[in-house]
Structure formats: C-alpha cells, structure tokens
Amino acid sequence: MTANGSSRIQQQMYTRERSGIFRPNEGFDTIAKSAGLDAGFIKKVLHPFCVYDAPAELVSQGEKGEARYPQALHLFHADTGQLVLGRSIYQAADFTGLRSAFFTHNYIIPVERAAAVKDYPGLLRTAFASSYDIEQGMELPELEQLPAEAEVDHPASPSALLASLGIDEKMFKQLLFAVMSSIVTRRKVFVALDVEVEALTECAIQLASVLYGSLPYAYRRALGLLTYSKDPQSRKGIHLTFVERGSLRPNDRQIDKDYTFDLASRRVTNVDIDLAKQPYLNFAWNNLSLPERAEAFYDFAEQLLQGMDSQQYTAIVSCHELAVLYQIEGGDASLYMQNRNIVLRSMLGYLEPVGAALAKPRLQKLFRDCFDREYERVQQGQAPDPDIVKCFIEYEAIAGGTAGLGSDLLGYLIRSLYEASKEKNREWMEAYYDLIEGSGRVSQTFFAALLRGGKTISLFFPFMQRKFQKATRAEEVVNLAFHWSSQYPILLDTNEFIDLATGQLMEKLRREVEPVSAVNTVLDMIDRLFEEKSHSASEPMLSFLKLLSYEANVFLLTELELEQVHKDAFLQIDFLAYPDEVRQWATRFPPHVESNAAVMLSAYRWFHDEDPDELLFDGLSPAEMDRLQKLGRRWLQDDLGQANFGRLVLAFYRGIDSGMIEYGSLLHYLQQHASDKETVYKFINWSKNKRFFLKGKKLAPGYASALVAYFKKYDRDAFKHRMNRKLYFDKAGPPLQAVYDTARRELSPPLVRWLHRNRKPLVWLMAIILVGGGITGGMAAFGIFDRDDPVVTGMPGTKPAPPQQAAEKQEPQVYARLTEDVADGELKPQTELVFEFGTEAECAAFQTDTITLKLMDGKAQSYTDFKVQYLCSEGSGASDDEGRSDAGLSDRAQDTGAGTEEPPSVKGQAGDAEPQTELDGNGDQTPAGNSSENPSGNSVGTDKTAADDTTQGEAPSPSGGTDADNAQDTIEPTRKQIYYAIVSLSEEVAVDHISEVLVNEKMVKYIKK
C-alpha cells in the first residue's frame, strides 16, 4: 500500500538503532523508508517479516562470523497485490557494539508491475543492503528497477542440482505437487536440506529457482517462499519454507497436516498421490532440461486460461489438461486416443467463455483436428460413443457461425446413425437423437437434412417410434404427430409415419383408464386444430387429422371394453346417436364387432332415452341380450332411485315366452344394492300398476310369490314398524294389499298360523264344549255328583298303579331333510341336518368345524362352510311325543326363529303339518289337492281313528276288568323336552343315500325319516 500511488519500487530498512521512524528511543524499528510507503502498510505487512533467528547449530558453537549465518530471503504477495522481496541477515554487533542484531531490507513492487513479473528466478538474485547509517537520513529513494547482484554464480543444471541435494524424480514430483497444492489448500511446505548451514541459503535459492521454472505463471504470481527459518513456522503469504537441518521432528503436532521434506532422513509426509495419474508432473520433469519448451507451454496455458474463473488458473487439474492439450498439439496423438472424451471435454471447458472460440485460435484448431480424426473413424465404419457426439454438438452450440463445424457435423451425425443402425445398437441411436433434439442450433438443420429424402429418411422412424412410445397419453401422440408433420411435411407422404402415428394412438387408448374420456379429449384437440389451422394447413395435413379422428372412433367401436366403462362416460360417445350409420359402419368389421355395436346401440338407447321399453332388445341374440342386461345391472346398482325403476325392470326382462320378468332375481338384486329397505318398498308400490307385474287386475302369481318369499327371507320385521305400515303397507291398494296380508300372516307365530288354518274345526269344537258344559251343569243341578260313596281300594283283582318312570337321558341324534331356500333370486333345493339334544346345555354346546356325510355307495362328502341355527332356549324345544314331522319343525325353524312350542292338543295331529299353498295373485290360499273338508264331513285334520279309540276306552273292559285296570292302560309316559340345532349345507344331497353323519370325525346317531 503506497501513499502517493507511485508506480516505482519502494524500499524499507529495519534494524536495531538509537531511534527509528516509529519509536524515539533505541531498539528494533524501521530506520528508513521510501516516501511512497504508507506507515500502516509497513507495520501490518512488513514488520512481521523483519525477524531473524540464528541457527541453533551456530549459536551453540558461539560462532561470530556473519558469513556463516544463512540469509533469510523472503518473497511473498501482499493481500493488496504488491510483491514484497526482502532479506534478513545476521549482525554480530549492533550500533553499540555490545550485542548481536539483524538487518532487514525490503523491496515493494507495485501491483501493476508485480502482475507482469515472470522471471521469478531472476528476482532471487536481487542485490540487498547489508547495513544503513541513519545519519544519511530516514528516506530512501524510489527505484525504477531492482538492482542485481554484482557477481552471479551460474547455477548448475536442474538435474545436477537435484542430484546433489539427493532429490530423485519421485521426490521432485512430490515436492512440485506439494508446492502447487499449498497455493490452493494453504497447507505449508517445509523443506530441510541435507547441507551445511552456511550453504543453506544458496542451495535454497537454486532449488526455488528450479521450482519456479516448473510452475506456470499463475502459480508463480501466487507462491511465497522463505529461504531460511530456524524452525517450521506458519507465516502469512509464505507457502515454501526452508528450515534448519534437524528441525523437522517426527510427530510434531504443529506441522502434522503440512507437507514436510526431510532430506537427511528422506522422510516425506502427507504427499500420498498416484504419480502415474499426474500428467503435468511428468511433463514438468521432462522439461527440466528444456526450459524453452516449458516457457512455450506457459504461454500456451496463459492463452487458454483467458476468460476463465480465477480458481482455474491455480487448479492442478487445469495444469494436467493443458499439458495434455499442449502435447497433442505438438503431435502426440496417443494422448488423445487414450482419453478421447476427456480431452474433448477439457477443450470445451476452455471454449465456454463468450468469444473464446475466436480468441483462442490455437484451441479452436486443435478441436477441429480432433473432429476430423473422429469423422474419419466413423467413415471407416466405427459408430462413435455418444459422449464423443455430445462434445461436438456442444461445440457447435458454443462456436457457431464461422467457427462451427457446419455441414460437416450434419454429415458426421447422419453417418453415426447409419453405423449404429447397421450394428443394431438401438441404445446409441436413441442417445444420438436425444443429443440432437436437445440442441436448438443443431436439431432443425439436422432433421431437415435427414428428411430431405432418399435412404436417410429410414433412419428417422426408430426415433419417431420412440417418441410416440414415451408419450403416456393419447392426446400426446396426436400432438407429436401434428408437430412433426407440420415441421416436416414430407412425413405425410410416407405410409410408415402415418401407420406409426395411428398405431401408437390406438396403443395409448388401450392403456387409458378412462378410454371414452381419452377419445373425447383427442377429438376435441383435433377439432381445435382444424379451427386454428384449417386456413393454413395443407390438404394432406387436414386428411391426416381426419384419419386420426376416425381411428379414435374405430377404437371405441371395435375395442371398447363395455364391462369396464362407466355409464356417464359411455353416454358421451357421440356416434351412438346415429344408429343407422353405426350399423352400416359396423358391417365393415368382423361379426364380433357388429355384435358389440348392437349391444352399444341398445345400451345407449336404454340409458339415454327418457322412457325406454323392451323394444330396445329387438334384434339382439340371447347372448347379446344377456351381456346387455349384465351391463345395465352393473350401471344401475349405484343409482336405484325411482327415476330408474323402469330401466331396472328391463335388466330382468326375459320376453313373453320366458315369463316376462325374473321377479325373484329382481327383488334379490334390489335387496343387495338398494341403499335402504325403503327403496325396496317404494319399488314394490311403484310396480303395482305396471304391466310387467300384473295379470289382469291382479298381481302376476309369480310376482306375488316372489314378494312373499322376499319378506320371509330378507325382511321379516317389515310389518312390525309402524312407520312402514303407515307409509307403504296399509294403503297399498287392492293388487298389493292381499299380498302384504299373506306375507304378514306367513311371518306370524306358528300358533296364530295354526288357528288361522283350522278356524272351521275350532268352531265345531267350541260348540261341543258349550253343549257339554250345559249338560254337565244340568246334571250337577240335579245332584248327580253329590253321592258320598266311599272309594273302594284294594279290591281283589285290582293292580296297583306302577310308579311313574323317570325319563331316560336323550342321546344326540340327527336326521336329514330337504328344504328350499332363495339363492340368486330363485328358490333352490338344499339339504338340512337336524340335530336333536335332550338338554339345553348339550344343544348350546354344540360346535363343529367339519361335517362329513358317508353315502351308501361308500363315498364321503365333507363340509366346512355351512350355517347353524340354534333352537336351544327354554320353550324352543318339543316333547318327544309331540311328533317330529318335517313340516312342523320347518315352521318352527323358519317362521318363529325362537322355537315357540305348540299346544300338546294339536301336535302330532295331521292338521299340524302346514298344507302347501299357492297364491292366486290376490293373497288367498287354497290347499294343494285337498278341499276344506273331507268327504265324510269331518273337519280337515281330525283323526277319526283316535276319536274311536277314545270312546272305546271309556267302556268296561271286555275281560271284565275294572276301571283301575283301564286307568293303568291309559297312564301317559313322561314327556321329554327336545332341543335342536339345524345345519344348512347350502346344496342338495339325496337324503336316501346318507348312511352315516360324522361331526369333527365323531359319529352321531343317524335316523331316517
């Protein structure tokens, strides 16, 4: 830092004197300086280097000869840019003559001159003052140039010097690497030469000169050195320090991360590099005896580094790259062939700055020579690596204009594609196209040249196919096809491009989740292009767009999976609104397409028309009708509002010959998919006056039966809710009311049903009871029952009544029966196993995982998936003398669900079995095959034989026995309560073929009924 901004060299001297510039009393201080030096610069920058520590070896000897003490020559660059060159020497006596001192002389070279300095080895031979008399004044002159030493010893050759110091090739490369790395990493380099102390300075200067000669200019302008220091100390701005022999102690923590070279012990630390991968170090070693070549390289490097980032000037990688490029330029082609991509990439790095291609003609020429070499290889049939191609495309983008490769690059790229195509190297072809398409400067001219015509156009279609394949949506295919055909109209004249575009469009539509929406998007896009481009587009382009539109509609006609499409999307297919045209269009395709078109048109009519009817099925085959109805049922299951009741009926239409409607399946579908039971009730009430559900003025018998079956199987509590009765059942109207009454009666308890079935016999029974009661009352009034005759006991011939026997334990047993249940909306036969238990606990404990039926023919059938219904609660069983008719148990199991016990007076009677009934459409029941009374006038269900037996029992015994004898015969046995578990096998098994039943591999007594 100078005060007057002078461009001349400033001086400063420092030693021990009576007074100095900055202190009035004796001591060490600056004793003289040039006028251009700033006081702050002197104190902050120069004073830290005004120091000298005598070698320990000489101090221990008490040496007084100044000549033996090494000179401490320092050279460094200040933060403000000035170059400081100075020397500190030992003085045996100061101005008093009583104590030793040292003297420092510094030259400060201004910034503008320091940047131009190249001859750093010459700087080390500058002459310095050894003393100064302050009587001459404290101002030193400013210099135009540095004074040189009067006598300069010609140094030995670099090789000889290194050999004399014990430095071989490896150590020299390590030392050079350490010095270069120190400038970047700020790690210090300490060197202890194996020489006598008095020779240390000269040897250090000579070695430093060799190192300076091996460094590019950028490193020279940054390197700082000190030729002597007693101990290794880190100083700001100093990278290379020569220290006294023996001062580099092993494991010294202060320098354990620095580079150290102890030549006496040949110990080198922290320089672990692979010298085989350091091309610049090899280049520098070879140039030790060729200083002119080295200087020429430094000029080459300076030119290539122009415009680059400042850090690249001192990056070791830059030195490696520049050394290789310099040698390739010199004719060493092997270096290029060993690292073709690396070499090209490094050249591109130096060409990146704006205008560099013109500003660096040597580099531009070198790059062009490498391109010519690569083009020649391609012409010889060798497809280039994509990384090589990328370098040339990037160069064209950087250089362009007159400096670019021009048409030669287009020829190179086309030939590269051709050779990769011959080798069937699809991966490289794709990589070439990616690079070409990514370059705005190259792509347009390249494709124009490629598609100009001839054989080269065939190289384009693999690229175009890959572009289409990478597209994810159908509209992307249309967009790509339009873009490329509009840019290069010649494509519209090639069938291969048209087939590729239409084929890829169909392929993408097949992968769409919502194909109808995708087709509509494509059609909308094409319509928009027609509107925007119709005035400027060519006739081939308009025809091409029409073809894409047609192919999209063909996909819907021929490949649409109706079973996968949603109703709302399906109704967006526009061409279905023109049925005649669609039928004519479908005749061009195979029969299955015609069938598919017929189903589509009927489905569109079914769900598009306001009030569709069964005529939409006209012309459909049974298979087509079945497919259509399955489609309709799928679409309707989430939309079962009243507005769709009419459409729902058509989903179960079977035609006049088939009974019109599948009522059971319809009600089963409603039960499965209706959002609530109220929807089912609304449908039933809606259907009461619809022609499909009526036969005359009554409900169709099949529909009436299906309704009763629905309530019994799915909705047994329907009539228990007051709100349901009020809204839906009580005011249903004549056709439905009788069916509701029948269903309600069928769902009532068994006793109520029995009373309803036997209402006429009950009237006669009540009359007999009343008459008998009257007669008995009259007899009582006449005192017939008031006789006091003693009771005769123990008369001869009488038998004492035996005590009542306790009931024996009932062992579990099982029998099989056939029943019917609703499955898929239809009544289907199935087999049930009825297990009987003597106690409620046994019944409740009944559990099974597997039931096995052994059949008469020796085969066995096992079941693991079945339903079990328990009738185990008190009152749910039956007495063993009450009869076990299938009909009676069926009523208990199916109708009560709780096993309500029937009166003993009616159980076991013939009337206990519920007669099979058939609804006549108005809810009335008629016995199947029987009249209400038998031919003899007895009520239905009255067992005449039983009545006769009872009458005979009241008469005296023919053998003369007494009433007691008869009383013994009429004693009733103890009744045993029976409990049930009913297992539904969900399939029909011939009951007569069952021989054994095993529960969890254990046999249960099987009885046949």
mmCIF file of N, CA, C and O in Angstrom, residues 709-763:
data_model
loop_
_atom_site.group_PDB
_atom_site.id
_atom_site.type_symbol
_atom_site.label_atom_id
_atom_site.label_comp_id
_atom_site.label_asym_id
_atom_site.label_seq_id
_atom_site.Cartn_x
_atom_site.Cartn_y
_atom_site.Cartn_z
ATOM 1 N N ALA A 709 -91.824 -64.445 -0.611
ATOM 2 C CA ALA A 709 -90.506 -65.044 -0.343
ATOM 3 C C ALA A 709 -89.488 -63.978 0.065
ATOM 4 O O ALA A 709 -88.635 -64.206 0.924
ATOM 5 N N TYR A 710 -89.551 -62.796 -0.548
ATOM 6 C CA TYR A 710 -88.635 -61.718 -0.188
ATOM 7 C C TYR A 710 -88.788 -61.340 1.286
ATOM 8 O O TYR A 710 -87.804 -61.236 2.033
ATOM 9 N N PHE A 711 -90.041 -61.133 1.718
ATOM 10 C CA PHE A 711 -90.244 -60.716 3.111
ATOM 11 C C PHE A 711 -89.820 -61.822 4.075
ATOM 12 O O PHE A 711 -89.245 -61.539 5.126
ATOM 13 N N LYS A 712 -90.082 -63.078 3.719
ATOM 14 C CA LYS A 712 -89.718 -64.168 4.619
ATOM 15 C C LYS A 712 -88.205 -64.332 4.735
ATOM 16 O O LYS A 712 -87.705 -64.654 5.809
ATOM 17 N N LYS A 713 -87.488 -64.097 3.657
ATOM 18 C CA LYS A 713 -86.041 -64.331 3.687
ATOM 19 C C LYS A 713 -85.240 -63.103 4.105
ATOM 20 O O LYS A 713 -84.263 -63.202 4.858
ATOM 21 N N TYR A 714 -85.632 -61.914 3.660
ATOM 22 C CA TYR A 714 -84.774 -60.748 3.841
ATOM 23 C C TYR A 714 -85.340 -59.694 4.802
ATOM 24 O O TYR A 714 -84.572 -58.879 5.319
ATOM 25 N N ASP A 715 -86.631 -59.687 5.006
ATOM 26 C CA ASP A 715 -87.207 -58.548 5.734
ATOM 27 C C ASP A 715 -88.357 -59.025 6.625
ATOM 28 O O ASP A 715 -89.510 -58.628 6.463
ATOM 29 N N ARG A 716 -88.036 -59.846 7.619
ATOM 30 C CA ARG A 716 -89.060 -60.446 8.470
ATOM 31 C C ARG A 716 -89.699 -59.428 9.407
ATOM 32 O O ARG A 716 -90.787 -59.655 9.931
ATOM 33 N N ASP A 717 -89.012 -58.317 9.646
ATOM 34 C CA ASP A 717 -89.545 -57.302 10.564
ATOM 35 C C ASP A 717 -90.250 -56.165 9.840
ATOM 36 O O ASP A 717 -90.552 -55.138 10.448
ATOM 37 N N ALA A 718 -90.488 -56.321 8.567
ATOM 38 C CA ALA A 718 -91.026 -55.208 7.785
ATOM 39 C C ALA A 718 -92.345 -54.696 8.341
ATOM 40 O O ALA A 718 -92.581 -53.476 8.413
ATOM 41 N N PHE A 719 -93.228 -55.647 8.762
ATOM 42 C CA PHE A 719 -94.579 -55.248 9.177
ATOM 43 C C PHE A 719 -94.672 -54.878 10.655
ATOM 44 O O PHE A 719 -95.741 -54.544 11.147
ATOM 45 N N LYS A 720 -93.534 -54.961 11.347
ATOM 46 C CA LYS A 720 -93.552 -54.630 12.763
ATOM 47 C C LYS A 720 -93.393 -53.133 13.014
ATOM 48 O O LYS A 720 -93.688 -52.648 14.104
ATOM 49 N N HIS A 721 -92.871 -52.416 12.021
ATOM 50 C CA HIS A 721 -92.608 -50.992 12.202
ATOM 51 C C HIS A 721 -93.834 -50.179 11.791
ATOM 52 O O HIS A 721 -94.320 -50.293 10.660
ATOM 53 N N ARG A 722 -94.256 -49.393 12.690
ATOM 54 C CA ARG A 722 -95.474 -48.607 12.459
ATOM 55 C C ARG A 722 -95.323 -47.672 11.256
ATOM 56 O O ARG A 722 -96.253 -47.520 10.450
ATOM 57 N N MET A 723 -94.157 -47.037 11.136
ATOM 58 C CA MET A 723 -93.951 -46.085 10.048
ATOM 59 C C MET A 723 -94.002 -46.789 8.699
ATOM 60 O O MET A 723 -94.560 -46.257 7.730
ATOM 61 N N ASN A 724 -93.447 -48.000 8.624
ATOM 62 C CA ASN A 724 -93.516 -48.758 7.370
ATOM 63 C C ASN A 724 -94.963 -49.061 7.008
ATOM 64 O O ASN A 724 -95.378 -48.944 5.850
ATOM 65 N N ARG A 725 -95.731 -49.499 8.009
ATOM 66 C CA ARG A 725 -97.133 -49.820 7.725
ATOM 67 C C ARG A 725 -97.890 -48.580 7.254
ATOM 68 O O ARG A 725 -98.697 -48.645 6.324
ATOM 69 N N LYS A 726 -97.619 -47.460 7.890
ATOM 70 C CA LYS A 726 -98.336 -46.239 7.552
ATOM 71 C C LYS A 726 -97.980 -45.743 6.153
ATOM 72 O O LYS A 726 -98.864 -45.310 5.392
ATOM 73 N N LEU A 727 -96.683 -45.794 5.801
ATOM 74 C CA LEU A 727 -96.238 -45.210 4.528
ATOM 75 C C LEU A 727 -96.405 -46.160 3.349
ATOM 76 O O LEU A 727 -96.662 -45.712 2.220
ATOM 77 N N TYR A 728 -96.255 -47.469 3.577
ATOM 78 C CA TYR A 728 -96.134 -48.356 2.435
ATOM 79 C C TYR A 728 -97.175 -49.486 2.410
ATOM 80 O O TYR A 728 -97.611 -49.892 1.333
ATOM 81 N N PHE A 729 -97.574 -50.053 3.550
ATOM 82 C CA PHE A 729 -98.316 -51.298 3.544
ATOM 83 C C PHE A 729 -99.826 -51.125 3.728
ATOM 84 O O PHE A 729 -100.612 -51.806 3.059
ATOM 85 N N ASP A 730 -100.263 -50.251 4.629
ATOM 86 C CA ASP A 730 -101.690 -50.165 4.966
ATOM 87 C C ASP A 730 -102.532 -49.603 3.824
ATOM 88 O O ASP A 730 -103.726 -49.893 3.729
ATOM 89 N N LYS A 731 -101.942 -48.783 2.965
ATOM 90 C CA LYS A 731 -102.701 -48.146 1.892
ATOM 91 C C LYS A 731 -102.122 -48.520 0.521
ATOM 92 O O LYS A 731 -102.018 -47.691 -0.365
ATOM 93 N N ALA A 732 -101.710 -49.762 0.398
ATOM 94 C CA ALA A 732 -101.043 -50.188 -0.837
ATOM 95 C C ALA A 732 -102.003 -50.341 -2.000
ATOM 96 O O ALA A 732 -101.597 -50.319 -3.158
ATOM 97 N N GLY A 733 -103.296 -50.530 -1.736
ATOM 98 C CA GLY A 733 -104.242 -50.721 -2.835
ATOM 99 C C GLY A 733 -104.524 -52.182 -3.069
ATOM 100 O O GLY A 733 -103.789 -53.075 -2.608
ATOM 101 N N PRO A 734 -105.577 -52.490 -3.825
ATOM 102 C CA PRO A 734 -106.055 -53.868 -3.979
ATOM 103 C C PRO A 734 -105.012 -54.866 -4.482
ATOM 104 O O PRO A 734 -104.884 -55.931 -3.894
ATOM 105 N N PRO A 735 -104.262 -54.580 -5.538
ATOM 106 C CA PRO A 735 -103.374 -55.647 -6.015
ATOM 107 C C PRO A 735 -102.330 -56.054 -4.974
ATOM 108 O O PRO A 735 -101.986 -57.225 -4.862
ATOM 109 N N LEU A 736 -101.850 -55.095 -4.226
ATOM 110 C CA LEU A 736 -100.768 -55.390 -3.295
ATOM 111 C C LEU A 736 -101.254 -55.769 -1.913
ATOM 112 O O LEU A 736 -100.576 -56.492 -1.178
ATOM 113 N N GLN A 737 -102.409 -55.266 -1.513
ATOM 114 C CA GLN A 737 -102.829 -55.412 -0.119
ATOM 115 C C GLN A 737 -102.951 -56.881 0.269
ATOM 116 O O GLN A 737 -102.527 -57.282 1.355
ATOM 117 N N ALA A 738 -103.538 -57.695 -0.612
ATOM 118 C CA ALA A 738 -103.694 -59.113 -0.299
ATOM 119 C C ALA A 738 -102.335 -59.789 -0.127
ATOM 120 O O ALA A 738 -102.166 -60.654 0.732
ATOM 121 N N VAL A 739 -101.360 -59.409 -0.958
ATOM 122 C CA VAL A 739 -100.022 -59.998 -0.835
ATOM 123 C C VAL A 739 -99.381 -59.588 0.472
ATOM 124 O O VAL A 739 -98.757 -60.389 1.175
ATOM 125 N N TYR A 740 -99.530 -58.316 0.847
ATOM 126 C CA TYR A 740 -98.983 -57.859 2.121
ATOM 127 C C TYR A 740 -99.628 -58.631 3.278
ATOM 128 O O TYR A 740 -98.955 -59.027 4.246
ATOM 129 N N ASP A 741 -100.977 -58.867 3.185
ATOM 130 C CA ASP A 741 -101.656 -59.600 4.249
ATOM 131 C C ASP A 741 -101.130 -61.027 4.339
ATOM 132 O O ASP A 741 -100.909 -61.553 5.437
ATOM 133 N N THR A 742 -100.936 -61.644 3.198
ATOM 134 C CA THR A 742 -100.394 -63.002 3.192
ATOM 135 C C THR A 742 -98.996 -63.051 3.791
ATOM 136 O O THR A 742 -98.670 -63.910 4.608
ATOM 137 N N ALA A 743 -98.137 -62.109 3.379
ATOM 138 C CA ALA A 743 -96.777 -62.070 3.909
ATOM 139 C C ALA A 743 -96.796 -61.836 5.409
ATOM 140 O O ALA A 743 -96.045 -62.467 6.168
ATOM 141 N N ARG A 744 -97.674 -60.941 5.866
ATOM 142 C CA ARG A 744 -97.760 -60.662 7.298
ATOM 143 C C ARG A 744 -98.186 -61.918 8.055
ATOM 144 O O ARG A 744 -97.664 -62.232 9.125
ATOM 145 N N ARG A 745 -99.164 -62.659 7.470
ATOM 146 C CA ARG A 745 -99.638 -63.876 8.116
ATOM 147 C C ARG A 745 -98.556 -64.954 8.133
ATOM 148 O O ARG A 745 -98.381 -65.653 9.119
ATOM 149 N N GLU A 746 -97.794 -65.057 7.042
ATOM 150 C CA GLU A 746 -96.727 -66.051 6.974
ATOM 151 C C GLU A 746 -95.626 -65.753 7.989
ATOM 152 O O GLU A 746 -94.918 -66.651 8.438
ATOM 153 N N LEU A 747 -95.478 -64.485 8.319
ATOM 154 C CA LEU A 747 -94.433 -64.101 9.270
ATOM 155 C C LEU A 747 -94.919 -64.134 10.714
ATOM 156 O O LEU A 747 -94.156 -63.842 11.635
ATOM 157 N N SER A 748 -96.206 -64.456 10.945
ATOM 158 C CA SER A 748 -96.762 -64.503 12.295
ATOM 159 C C SER A 748 -96.312 -65.770 13.015
ATOM 160 O O SER A 748 -95.839 -66.719 12.385
ATOM 161 N N PRO A 749 -96.462 -65.872 14.388
ATOM 162 C CA PRO A 749 -96.051 -67.066 15.147
ATOM 163 C C PRO A 749 -96.801 -68.301 14.682
ATOM 164 O O PRO A 749 -97.920 -68.211 14.135
ATOM 165 N N PRO A 750 -96.280 -69.505 14.926
ATOM 166 C CA PRO A 750 -96.908 -70.745 14.450
ATOM 167 C C PRO A 750 -98.314 -70.948 14.994
ATOM 168 O O PRO A 750 -99.196 -71.433 14.281
ATOM 169 N N LEU A 751 -98.581 -70.590 16.268
ATOM 170 C CA LEU A 751 -99.905 -70.782 16.848
ATOM 171 C C LEU A 751 -100.954 -69.971 16.096
ATOM 172 O O LEU A 751 -102.063 -70.452 15.806
ATOM 173 N N VAL A 752 -100.573 -68.739 15.757
ATOM 174 C CA VAL A 752 -101.506 -67.889 15.021
ATOM 175 C C VAL A 752 -101.786 -68.495 13.659
ATOM 176 O O VAL A 752 -102.933 -68.523 13.191
ATOM 177 N N ARG A 753 -100.733 -69.007 13.004
ATOM 178 C CA ARG A 753 -100.947 -69.618 11.694
ATOM 179 C C ARG A 753 -101.845 -70.853 11.814
ATOM 180 O O ARG A 753 -102.692 -71.119 10.970
ATOM 181 N N TRP A 754 -101.621 -71.669 12.885
ATOM 182 C CA TRP A 754 -102.434 -72.886 13.062
ATOM 183 C C TRP A 754 -103.898 -72.542 13.278
ATOM 184 O O TRP A 754 -104.793 -73.158 12.724
ATOM 185 N N LEU A 755 -104.124 -71.528 14.106
ATOM 186 C CA LEU A 755 -105.501 -71.128 14.361
ATOM 187 C C LEU A 755 -106.175 -70.651 13.079
ATOM 188 O O LEU A 755 -107.360 -70.924 12.834
ATOM 189 N N HIS A 756 -105.393 -69.959 12.242
ATOM 190 C CA HIS A 756 -105.987 -69.473 11.000
ATOM 191 C C HIS A 756 -106.326 -70.633 10.068
ATOM 192 O O HIS A 756 -107.377 -70.644 9.421
ATOM 193 N N ARG A 757 -105.436 -71.619 10.017
ATOM 194 C CA ARG A 757 -105.669 -72.754 9.132
ATOM 195 C C ARG A 757 -106.851 -73.617 9.607
ATOM 196 O O ARG A 757 -107.549 -74.234 8.810
ATOM 197 N N ASN A 758 -107.071 -73.694 10.929
ATOM 198 C CA ASN A 758 -108.077 -74.591 11.482
ATOM 199 C C ASN A 758 -109.258 -73.821 12.082
ATOM 200 O O ASN A 758 -109.852 -74.232 13.091
ATOM 201 N N ARG A 759 -109.611 -72.708 11.434
ATOM 202 C CA ARG A 759 -110.674 -71.894 12.028
ATOM 203 C C ARG A 759 -112.036 -72.607 11.978
ATOM 204 O O ARG A 759 -112.847 -72.470 12.884
ATOM 205 N N LYS A 760 -112.387 -73.433 10.946
ATOM 206 C CA LYS A 760 -113.668 -74.157 10.889
ATOM 207 C C LYS A 760 -113.741 -75.268 11.924
ATOM 208 O O LYS A 760 -114.743 -75.388 12.659
ATOM 209 N N PRO A 761 -112.753 -76.154 12.060
ATOM 210 C CA PRO A 761 -112.816 -77.164 13.133
ATOM 211 C C PRO A 761 -112.936 -76.525 14.507
ATOM 212 O O PRO A 761 -113.601 -77.066 15.389
ATOM 213 N N LEU A 762 -112.345 -75.410 14.709
ATOM 214 C CA LEU A 762 -112.406 -74.762 16.025
ATOM 215 C C LEU A 762 -113.841 -74.328 16.345
ATOM 216 O O LEU A 762 -114.276 -74.339 17.498
ATOM 217 N N VAL A 763 -114.562 -73.901 15.319
ATOM 218 C CA VAL A 763 -115.956 -73.503 15.572
ATOM 219 C C VAL A 763 -116.753 -74.696 16.106
ATOM 220 O O VAL A 763 -117.523 -74.593 17.084
#
